[in-house]
Tab-separated table of N, CA, C and O in Angstrom:
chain	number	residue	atom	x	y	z
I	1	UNK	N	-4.606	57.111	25.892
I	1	UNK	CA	-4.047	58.440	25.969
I	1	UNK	C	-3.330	58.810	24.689
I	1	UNK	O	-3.357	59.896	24.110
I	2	UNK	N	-2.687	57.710	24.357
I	2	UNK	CA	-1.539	58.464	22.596
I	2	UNK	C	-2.945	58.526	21.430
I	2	UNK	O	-2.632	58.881	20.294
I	3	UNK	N	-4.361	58.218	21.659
I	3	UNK	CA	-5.096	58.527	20.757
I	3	UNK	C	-5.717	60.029	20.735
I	3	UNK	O	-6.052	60.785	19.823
I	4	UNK	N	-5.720	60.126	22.285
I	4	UNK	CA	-5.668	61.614	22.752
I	4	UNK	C	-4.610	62.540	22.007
I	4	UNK	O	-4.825	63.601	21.421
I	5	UNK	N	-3.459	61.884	22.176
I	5	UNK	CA	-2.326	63.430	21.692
I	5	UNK	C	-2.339	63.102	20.096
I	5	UNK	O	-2.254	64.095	19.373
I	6	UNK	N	-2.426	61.951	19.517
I	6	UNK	CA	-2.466	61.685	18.253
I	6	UNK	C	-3.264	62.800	17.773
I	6	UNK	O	-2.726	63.738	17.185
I	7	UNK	N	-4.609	62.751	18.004
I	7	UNK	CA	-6.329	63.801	17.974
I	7	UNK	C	-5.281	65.063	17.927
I	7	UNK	O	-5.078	65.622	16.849
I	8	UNK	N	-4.651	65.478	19.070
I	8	UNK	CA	-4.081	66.924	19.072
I	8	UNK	C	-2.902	67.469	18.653
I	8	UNK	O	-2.463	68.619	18.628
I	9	UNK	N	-2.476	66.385	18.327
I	9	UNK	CA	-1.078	66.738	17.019
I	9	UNK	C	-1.975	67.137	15.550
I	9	UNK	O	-1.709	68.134	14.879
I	10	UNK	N	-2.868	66.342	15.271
I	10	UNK	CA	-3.248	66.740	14.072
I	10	UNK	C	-4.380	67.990	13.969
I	10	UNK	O	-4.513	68.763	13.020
I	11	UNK	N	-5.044	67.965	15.038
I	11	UNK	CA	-5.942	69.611	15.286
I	11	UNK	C	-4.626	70.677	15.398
I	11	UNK	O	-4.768	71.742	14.796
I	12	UNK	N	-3.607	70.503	15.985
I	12	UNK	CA	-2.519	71.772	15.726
I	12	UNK	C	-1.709	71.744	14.460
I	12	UNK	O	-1.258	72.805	14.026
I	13	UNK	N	-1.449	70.382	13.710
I	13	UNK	CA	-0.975	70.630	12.566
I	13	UNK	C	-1.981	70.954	11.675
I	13	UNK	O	-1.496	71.101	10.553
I	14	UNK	N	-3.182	71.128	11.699
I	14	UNK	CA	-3.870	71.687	10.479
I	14	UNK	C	-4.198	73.173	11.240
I	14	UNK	O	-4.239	74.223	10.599
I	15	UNK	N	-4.347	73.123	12.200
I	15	UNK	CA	-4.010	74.930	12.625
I	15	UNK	C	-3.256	75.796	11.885
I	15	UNK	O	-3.619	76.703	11.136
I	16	UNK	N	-2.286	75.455	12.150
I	16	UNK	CA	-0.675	76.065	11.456
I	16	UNK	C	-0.809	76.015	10.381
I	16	UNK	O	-0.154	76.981	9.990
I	17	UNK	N	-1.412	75.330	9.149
I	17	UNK	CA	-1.397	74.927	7.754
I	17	UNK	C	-2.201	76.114	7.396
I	17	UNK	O	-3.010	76.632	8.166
I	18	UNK	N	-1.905	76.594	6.001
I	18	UNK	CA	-3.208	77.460	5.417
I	18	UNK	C	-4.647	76.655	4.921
I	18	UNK	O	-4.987	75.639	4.314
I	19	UNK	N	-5.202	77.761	5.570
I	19	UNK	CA	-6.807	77.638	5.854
I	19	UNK	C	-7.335	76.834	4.606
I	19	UNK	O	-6.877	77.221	3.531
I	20	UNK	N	-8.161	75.852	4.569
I	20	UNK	CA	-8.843	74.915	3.932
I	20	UNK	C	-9.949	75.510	2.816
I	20	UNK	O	-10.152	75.333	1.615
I	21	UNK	N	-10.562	76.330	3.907
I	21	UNK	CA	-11.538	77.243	3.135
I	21	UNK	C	-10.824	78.466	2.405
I	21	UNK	O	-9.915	79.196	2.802
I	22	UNK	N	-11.623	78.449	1.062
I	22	UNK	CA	-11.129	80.394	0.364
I	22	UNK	C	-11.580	81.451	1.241
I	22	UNK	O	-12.576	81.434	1.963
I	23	UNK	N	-10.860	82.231	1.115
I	23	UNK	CA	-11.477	83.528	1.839
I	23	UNK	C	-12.766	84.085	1.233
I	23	UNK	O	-12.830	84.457	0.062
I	24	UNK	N	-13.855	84.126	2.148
I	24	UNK	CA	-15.266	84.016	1.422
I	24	UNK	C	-15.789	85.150	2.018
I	24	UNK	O	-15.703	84.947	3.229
I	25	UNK	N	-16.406	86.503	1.769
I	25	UNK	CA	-16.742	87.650	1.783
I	25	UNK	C	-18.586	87.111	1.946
I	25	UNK	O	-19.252	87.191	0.913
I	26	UNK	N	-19.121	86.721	2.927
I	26	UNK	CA	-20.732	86.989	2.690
I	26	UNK	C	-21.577	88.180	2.759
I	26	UNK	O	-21.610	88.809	3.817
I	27	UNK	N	-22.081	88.459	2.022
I	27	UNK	CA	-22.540	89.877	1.844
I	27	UNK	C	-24.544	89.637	1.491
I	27	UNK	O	-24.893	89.052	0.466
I	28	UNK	N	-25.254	90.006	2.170
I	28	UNK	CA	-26.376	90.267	1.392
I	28	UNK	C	-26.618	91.030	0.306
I	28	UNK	O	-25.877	92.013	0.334
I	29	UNK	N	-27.358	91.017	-0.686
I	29	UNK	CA	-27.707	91.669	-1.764
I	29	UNK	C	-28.079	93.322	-1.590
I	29	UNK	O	-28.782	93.883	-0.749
I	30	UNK	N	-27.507	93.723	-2.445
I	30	UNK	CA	-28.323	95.222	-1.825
I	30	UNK	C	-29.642	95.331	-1.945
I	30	UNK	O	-30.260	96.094	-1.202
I	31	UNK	N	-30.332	94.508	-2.994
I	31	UNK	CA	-32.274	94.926	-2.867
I	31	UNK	C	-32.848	94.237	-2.127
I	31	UNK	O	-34.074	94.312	-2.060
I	32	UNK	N	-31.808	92.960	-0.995
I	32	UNK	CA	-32.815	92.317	-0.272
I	32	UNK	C	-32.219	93.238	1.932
I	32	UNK	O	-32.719	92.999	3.031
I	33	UNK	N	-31.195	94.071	1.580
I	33	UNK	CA	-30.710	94.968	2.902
I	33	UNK	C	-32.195	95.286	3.421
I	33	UNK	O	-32.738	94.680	4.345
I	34	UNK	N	-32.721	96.248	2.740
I	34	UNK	CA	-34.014	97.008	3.257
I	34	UNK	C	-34.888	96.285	3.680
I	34	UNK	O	-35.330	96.567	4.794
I	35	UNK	N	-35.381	95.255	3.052
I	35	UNK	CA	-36.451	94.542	3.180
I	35	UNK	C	-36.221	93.920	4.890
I	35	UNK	O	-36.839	94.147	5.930
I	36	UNK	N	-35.002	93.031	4.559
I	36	UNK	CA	-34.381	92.121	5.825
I	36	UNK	C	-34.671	93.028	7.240
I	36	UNK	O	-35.098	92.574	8.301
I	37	UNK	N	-34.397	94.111	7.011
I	37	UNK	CA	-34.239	95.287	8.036
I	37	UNK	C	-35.442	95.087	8.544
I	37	UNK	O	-35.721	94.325	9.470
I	38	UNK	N	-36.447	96.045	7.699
I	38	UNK	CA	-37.851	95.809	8.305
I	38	UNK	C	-38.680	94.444	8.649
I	38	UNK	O	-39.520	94.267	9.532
I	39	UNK	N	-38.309	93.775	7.928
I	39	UNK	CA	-38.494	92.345	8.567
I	39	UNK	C	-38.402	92.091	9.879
I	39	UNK	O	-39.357	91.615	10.493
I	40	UNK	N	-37.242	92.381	10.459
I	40	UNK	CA	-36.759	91.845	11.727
I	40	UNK	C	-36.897	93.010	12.705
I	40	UNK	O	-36.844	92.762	13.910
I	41	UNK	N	-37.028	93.950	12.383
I	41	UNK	CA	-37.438	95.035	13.047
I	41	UNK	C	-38.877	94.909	13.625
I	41	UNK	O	-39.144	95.232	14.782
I	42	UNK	N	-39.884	94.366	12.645
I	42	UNK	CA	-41.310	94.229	12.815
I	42	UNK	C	-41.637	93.262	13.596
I	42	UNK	O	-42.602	93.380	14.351
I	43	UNK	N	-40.646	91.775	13.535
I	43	UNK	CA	-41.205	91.157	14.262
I	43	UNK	C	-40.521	90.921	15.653
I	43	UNK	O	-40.993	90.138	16.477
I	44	UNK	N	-39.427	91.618	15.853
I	44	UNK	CA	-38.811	91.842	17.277
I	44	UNK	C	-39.795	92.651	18.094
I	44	UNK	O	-40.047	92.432	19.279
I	45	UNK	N	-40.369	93.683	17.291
I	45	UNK	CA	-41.236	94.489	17.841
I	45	UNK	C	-42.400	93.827	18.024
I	45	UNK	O	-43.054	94.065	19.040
I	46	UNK	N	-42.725	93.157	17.345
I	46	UNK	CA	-44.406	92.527	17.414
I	46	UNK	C	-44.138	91.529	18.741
I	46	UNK	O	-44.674	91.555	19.849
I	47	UNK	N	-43.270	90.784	18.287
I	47	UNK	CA	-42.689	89.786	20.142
I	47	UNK	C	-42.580	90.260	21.143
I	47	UNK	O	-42.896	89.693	22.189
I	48	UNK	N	-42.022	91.622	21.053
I	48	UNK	CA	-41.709	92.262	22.419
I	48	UNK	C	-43.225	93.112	22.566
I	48	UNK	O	-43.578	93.069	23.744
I	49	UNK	N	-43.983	93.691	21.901
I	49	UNK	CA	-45.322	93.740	22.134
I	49	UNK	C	-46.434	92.810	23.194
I	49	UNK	O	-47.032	92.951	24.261
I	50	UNK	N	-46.239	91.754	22.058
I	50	UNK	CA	-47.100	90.596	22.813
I	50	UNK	C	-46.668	90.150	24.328
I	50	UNK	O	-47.428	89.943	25.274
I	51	UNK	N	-45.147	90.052	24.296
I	51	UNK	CA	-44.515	89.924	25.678
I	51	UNK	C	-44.920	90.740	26.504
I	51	UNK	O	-45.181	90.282	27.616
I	52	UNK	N	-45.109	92.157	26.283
I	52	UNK	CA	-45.748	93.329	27.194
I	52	UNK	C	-46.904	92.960	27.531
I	52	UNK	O	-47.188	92.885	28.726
I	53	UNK	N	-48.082	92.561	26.261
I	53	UNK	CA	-49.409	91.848	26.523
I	53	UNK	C	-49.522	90.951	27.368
I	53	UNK	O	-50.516	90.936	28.094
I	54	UNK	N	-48.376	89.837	27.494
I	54	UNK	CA	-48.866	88.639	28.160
I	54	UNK	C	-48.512	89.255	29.461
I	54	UNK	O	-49.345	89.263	30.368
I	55	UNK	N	-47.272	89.797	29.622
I	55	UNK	CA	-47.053	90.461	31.126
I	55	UNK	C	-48.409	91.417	32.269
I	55	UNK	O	-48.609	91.414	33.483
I	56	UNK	N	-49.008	92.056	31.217
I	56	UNK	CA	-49.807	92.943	31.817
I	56	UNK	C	-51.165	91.873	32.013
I	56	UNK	O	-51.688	91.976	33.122
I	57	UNK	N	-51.679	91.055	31.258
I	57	UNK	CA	-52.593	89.842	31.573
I	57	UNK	C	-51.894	88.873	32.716
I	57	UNK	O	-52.678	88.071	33.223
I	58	UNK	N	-50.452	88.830	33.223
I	58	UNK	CA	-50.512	88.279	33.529
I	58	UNK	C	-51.130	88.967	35.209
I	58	UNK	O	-51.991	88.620	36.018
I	59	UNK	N	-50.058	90.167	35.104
I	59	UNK	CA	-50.344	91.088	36.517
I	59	UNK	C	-52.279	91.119	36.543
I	59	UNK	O	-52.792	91.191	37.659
I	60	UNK	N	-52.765	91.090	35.897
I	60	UNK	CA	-54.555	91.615	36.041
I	60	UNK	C	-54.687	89.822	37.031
I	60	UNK	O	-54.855	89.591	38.228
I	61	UNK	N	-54.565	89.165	36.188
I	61	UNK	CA	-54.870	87.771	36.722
I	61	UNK	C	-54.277	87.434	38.040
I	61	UNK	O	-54.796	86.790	38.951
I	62	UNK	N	-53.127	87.964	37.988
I	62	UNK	CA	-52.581	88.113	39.748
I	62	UNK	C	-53.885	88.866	40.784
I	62	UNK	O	-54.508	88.461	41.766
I	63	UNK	N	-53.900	90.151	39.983
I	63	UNK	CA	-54.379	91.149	40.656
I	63	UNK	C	-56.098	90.615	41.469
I	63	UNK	O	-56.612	90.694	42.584
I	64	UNK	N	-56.490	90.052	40.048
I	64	UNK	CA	-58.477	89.474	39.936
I	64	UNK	C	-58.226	88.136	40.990
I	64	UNK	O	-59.096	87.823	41.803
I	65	UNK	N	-56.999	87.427	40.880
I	65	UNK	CA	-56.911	86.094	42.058
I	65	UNK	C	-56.998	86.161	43.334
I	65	UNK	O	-57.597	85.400	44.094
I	66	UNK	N	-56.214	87.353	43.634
I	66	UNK	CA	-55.552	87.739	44.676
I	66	UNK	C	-57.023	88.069	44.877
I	66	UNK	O	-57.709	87.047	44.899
I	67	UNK	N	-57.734	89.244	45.037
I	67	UNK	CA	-58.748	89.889	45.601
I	67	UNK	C	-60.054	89.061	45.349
I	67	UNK	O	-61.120	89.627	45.592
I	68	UNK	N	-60.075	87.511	44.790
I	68	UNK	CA	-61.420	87.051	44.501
I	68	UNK	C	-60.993	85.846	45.252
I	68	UNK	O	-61.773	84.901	45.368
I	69	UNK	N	-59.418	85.806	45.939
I	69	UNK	CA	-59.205	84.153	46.484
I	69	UNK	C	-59.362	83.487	45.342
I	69	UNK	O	-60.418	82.862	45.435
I	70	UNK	N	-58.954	83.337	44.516
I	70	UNK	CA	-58.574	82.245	43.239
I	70	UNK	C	-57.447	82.126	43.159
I	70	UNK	O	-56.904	82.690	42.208
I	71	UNK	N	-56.605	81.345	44.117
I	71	UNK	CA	-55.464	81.247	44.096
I	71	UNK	C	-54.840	80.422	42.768
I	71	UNK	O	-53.781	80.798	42.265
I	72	UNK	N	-55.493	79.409	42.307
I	72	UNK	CA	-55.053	78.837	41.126
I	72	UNK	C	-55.020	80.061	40.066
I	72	UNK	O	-53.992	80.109	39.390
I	73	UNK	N	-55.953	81.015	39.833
I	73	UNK	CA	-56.179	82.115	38.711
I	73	UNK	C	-54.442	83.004	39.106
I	73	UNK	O	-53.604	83.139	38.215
I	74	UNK	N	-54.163	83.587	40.790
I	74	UNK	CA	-52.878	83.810	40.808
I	74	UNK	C	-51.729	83.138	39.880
I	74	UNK	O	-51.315	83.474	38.770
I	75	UNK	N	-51.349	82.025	40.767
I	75	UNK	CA	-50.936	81.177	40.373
I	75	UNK	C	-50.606	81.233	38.753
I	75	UNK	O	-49.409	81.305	38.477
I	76	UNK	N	-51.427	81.212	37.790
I	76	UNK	CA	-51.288	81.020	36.270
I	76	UNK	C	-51.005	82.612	35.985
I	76	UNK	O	-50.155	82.757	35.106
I	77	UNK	N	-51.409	83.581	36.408
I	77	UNK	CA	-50.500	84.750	36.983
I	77	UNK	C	-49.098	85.390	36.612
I	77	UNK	O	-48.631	86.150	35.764
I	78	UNK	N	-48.625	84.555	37.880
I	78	UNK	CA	-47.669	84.314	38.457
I	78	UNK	C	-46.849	84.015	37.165
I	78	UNK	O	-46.115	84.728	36.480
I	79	UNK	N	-47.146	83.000	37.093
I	79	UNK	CA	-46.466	82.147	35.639
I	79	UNK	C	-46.171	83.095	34.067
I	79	UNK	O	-45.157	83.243	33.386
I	80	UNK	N	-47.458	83.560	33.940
I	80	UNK	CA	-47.618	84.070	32.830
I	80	UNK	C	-46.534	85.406	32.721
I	80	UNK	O	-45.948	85.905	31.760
I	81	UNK	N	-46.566	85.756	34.287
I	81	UNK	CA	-45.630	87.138	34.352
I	81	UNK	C	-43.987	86.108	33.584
I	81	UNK	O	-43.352	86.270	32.541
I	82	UNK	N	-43.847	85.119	34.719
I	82	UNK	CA	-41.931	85.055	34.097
I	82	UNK	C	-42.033	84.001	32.917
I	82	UNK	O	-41.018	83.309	32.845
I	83	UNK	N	-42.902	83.736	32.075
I	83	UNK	CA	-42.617	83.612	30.812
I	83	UNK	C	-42.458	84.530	30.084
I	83	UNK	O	-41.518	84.539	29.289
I	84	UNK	N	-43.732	85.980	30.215
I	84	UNK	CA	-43.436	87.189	29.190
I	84	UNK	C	-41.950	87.249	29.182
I	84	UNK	O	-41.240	87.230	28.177
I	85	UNK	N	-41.462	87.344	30.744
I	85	UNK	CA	-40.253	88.562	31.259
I	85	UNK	C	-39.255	87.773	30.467
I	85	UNK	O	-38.539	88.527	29.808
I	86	UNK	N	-38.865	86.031	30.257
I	86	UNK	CA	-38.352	85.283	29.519
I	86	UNK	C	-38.396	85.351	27.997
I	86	UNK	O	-37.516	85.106	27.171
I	87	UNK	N	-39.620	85.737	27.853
I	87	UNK	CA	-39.560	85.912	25.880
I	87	UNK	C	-39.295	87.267	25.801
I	87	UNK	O	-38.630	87.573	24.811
I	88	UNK	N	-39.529	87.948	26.354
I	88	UNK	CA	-38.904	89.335	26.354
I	88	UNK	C	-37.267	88.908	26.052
I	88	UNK	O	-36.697	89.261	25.019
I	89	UNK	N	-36.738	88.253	26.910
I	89	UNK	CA	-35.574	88.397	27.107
I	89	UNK	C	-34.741	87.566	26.051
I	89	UNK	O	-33.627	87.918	25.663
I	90	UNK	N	-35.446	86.338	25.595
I	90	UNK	CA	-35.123	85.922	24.523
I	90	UNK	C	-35.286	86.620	23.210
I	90	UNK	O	-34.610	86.193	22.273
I	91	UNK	N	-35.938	87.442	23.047
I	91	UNK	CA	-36.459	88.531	21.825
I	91	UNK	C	-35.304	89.286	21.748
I	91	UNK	O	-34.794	89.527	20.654
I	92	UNK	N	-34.764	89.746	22.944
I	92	UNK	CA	-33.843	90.821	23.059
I	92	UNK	C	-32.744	90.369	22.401
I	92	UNK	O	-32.220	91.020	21.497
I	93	UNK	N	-32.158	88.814	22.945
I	93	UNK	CA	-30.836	88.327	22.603
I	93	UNK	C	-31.028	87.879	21.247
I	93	UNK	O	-30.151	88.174	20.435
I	94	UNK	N	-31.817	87.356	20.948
I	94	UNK	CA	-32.258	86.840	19.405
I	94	UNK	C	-31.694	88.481	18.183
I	94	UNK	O	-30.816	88.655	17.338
I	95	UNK	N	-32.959	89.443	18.860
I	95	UNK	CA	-32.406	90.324	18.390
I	95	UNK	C	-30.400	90.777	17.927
I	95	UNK	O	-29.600	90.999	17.017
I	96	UNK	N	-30.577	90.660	19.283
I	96	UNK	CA	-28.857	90.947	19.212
I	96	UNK	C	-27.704	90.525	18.270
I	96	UNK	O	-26.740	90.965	17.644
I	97	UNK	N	-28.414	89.376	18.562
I	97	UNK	CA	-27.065	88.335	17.794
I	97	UNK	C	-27.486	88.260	16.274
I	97	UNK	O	-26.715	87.820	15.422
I	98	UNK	N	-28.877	88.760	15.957
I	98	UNK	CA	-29.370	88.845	14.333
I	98	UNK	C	-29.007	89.843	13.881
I	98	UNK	O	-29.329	90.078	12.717
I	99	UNK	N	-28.429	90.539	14.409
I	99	UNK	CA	-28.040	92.020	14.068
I	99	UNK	C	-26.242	91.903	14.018
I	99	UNK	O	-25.492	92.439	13.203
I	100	UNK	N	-25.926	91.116	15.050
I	100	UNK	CA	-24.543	91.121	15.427
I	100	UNK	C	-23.683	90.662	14.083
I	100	UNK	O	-22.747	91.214	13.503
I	101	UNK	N	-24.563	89.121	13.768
I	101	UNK	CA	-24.191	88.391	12.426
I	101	UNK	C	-24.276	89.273	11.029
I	101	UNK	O	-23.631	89.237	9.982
I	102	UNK	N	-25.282	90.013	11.465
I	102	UNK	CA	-25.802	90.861	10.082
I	102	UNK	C	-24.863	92.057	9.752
I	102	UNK	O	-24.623	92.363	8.584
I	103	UNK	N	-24.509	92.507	10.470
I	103	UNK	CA	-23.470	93.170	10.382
I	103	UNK	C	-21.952	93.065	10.312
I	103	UNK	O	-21.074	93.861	9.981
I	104	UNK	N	-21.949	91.786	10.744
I	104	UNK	CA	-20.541	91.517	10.380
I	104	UNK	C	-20.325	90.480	9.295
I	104	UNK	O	-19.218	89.950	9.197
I	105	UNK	N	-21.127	90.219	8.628
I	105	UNK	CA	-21.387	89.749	6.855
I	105	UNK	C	-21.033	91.279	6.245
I	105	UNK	O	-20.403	91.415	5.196
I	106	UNK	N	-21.588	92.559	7.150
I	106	UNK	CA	-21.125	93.283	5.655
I	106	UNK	C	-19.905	94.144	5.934
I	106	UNK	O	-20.127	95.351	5.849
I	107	UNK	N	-18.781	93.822	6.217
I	107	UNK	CA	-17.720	93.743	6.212
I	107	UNK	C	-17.614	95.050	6.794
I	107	UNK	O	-17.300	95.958	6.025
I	108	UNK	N	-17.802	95.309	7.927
I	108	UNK	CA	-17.668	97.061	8.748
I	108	UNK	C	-17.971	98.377	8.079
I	108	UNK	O	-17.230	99.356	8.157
I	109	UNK	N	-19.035	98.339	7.457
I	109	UNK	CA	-20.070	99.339	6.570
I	109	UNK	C	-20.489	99.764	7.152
I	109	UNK	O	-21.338	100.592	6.822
């Protein structure tokens, strides 16, 4: 246990101390802003595209199982639907937080 509070005497005494690191401003370049933009714009969009693609293949393959009794063809379906709905959803947050970071590198511009 005193290696325990030992550990947390010294995580609060370097708390309190001035910061280790310089105060460091990260900023992207201004001729690489534009580019970055469309970059990530294109391929959030191209992901969330394909995610729409795999979703709507997945519903047909539901749809062709269901009415031909190919329950295995359902089945992969089935599947294909909550992976899109999952990379969708990972696209979204990916998005988010690439934007979130990106913007707060450039100092509330």
């Amino acid at each position: 246990m005193s290696q325990f509070l030992q550990t947390l005497h010294h995580v609060t005494t370097l708390a309190a101390d001035e910061p280790v690191i310089p105060g460091f401003t990260p900023s992207l370049p201004g001729e690489l802003q534009n580019p970055t933009g469309k970059i990530l714009g294109w391929t959030a969009g191209g992901g969330l595209a394909l995610a729409v693609l795999g979703g709507l293949s997945g519903w047909a393959c539901v749809a062709i199982g269901h009415n031909t009794e190919r329950g295995q063809l359902a089945a992969r379906g089935k599947s294909a639907i909550v992976w899109s709905v999952i990379a969708a959803v990972g696209i979204g947050v990916t998005s988010g937080l690439v934007w979130g970071f990106y913007t707060m590198t450039q100092g509330g511009k």
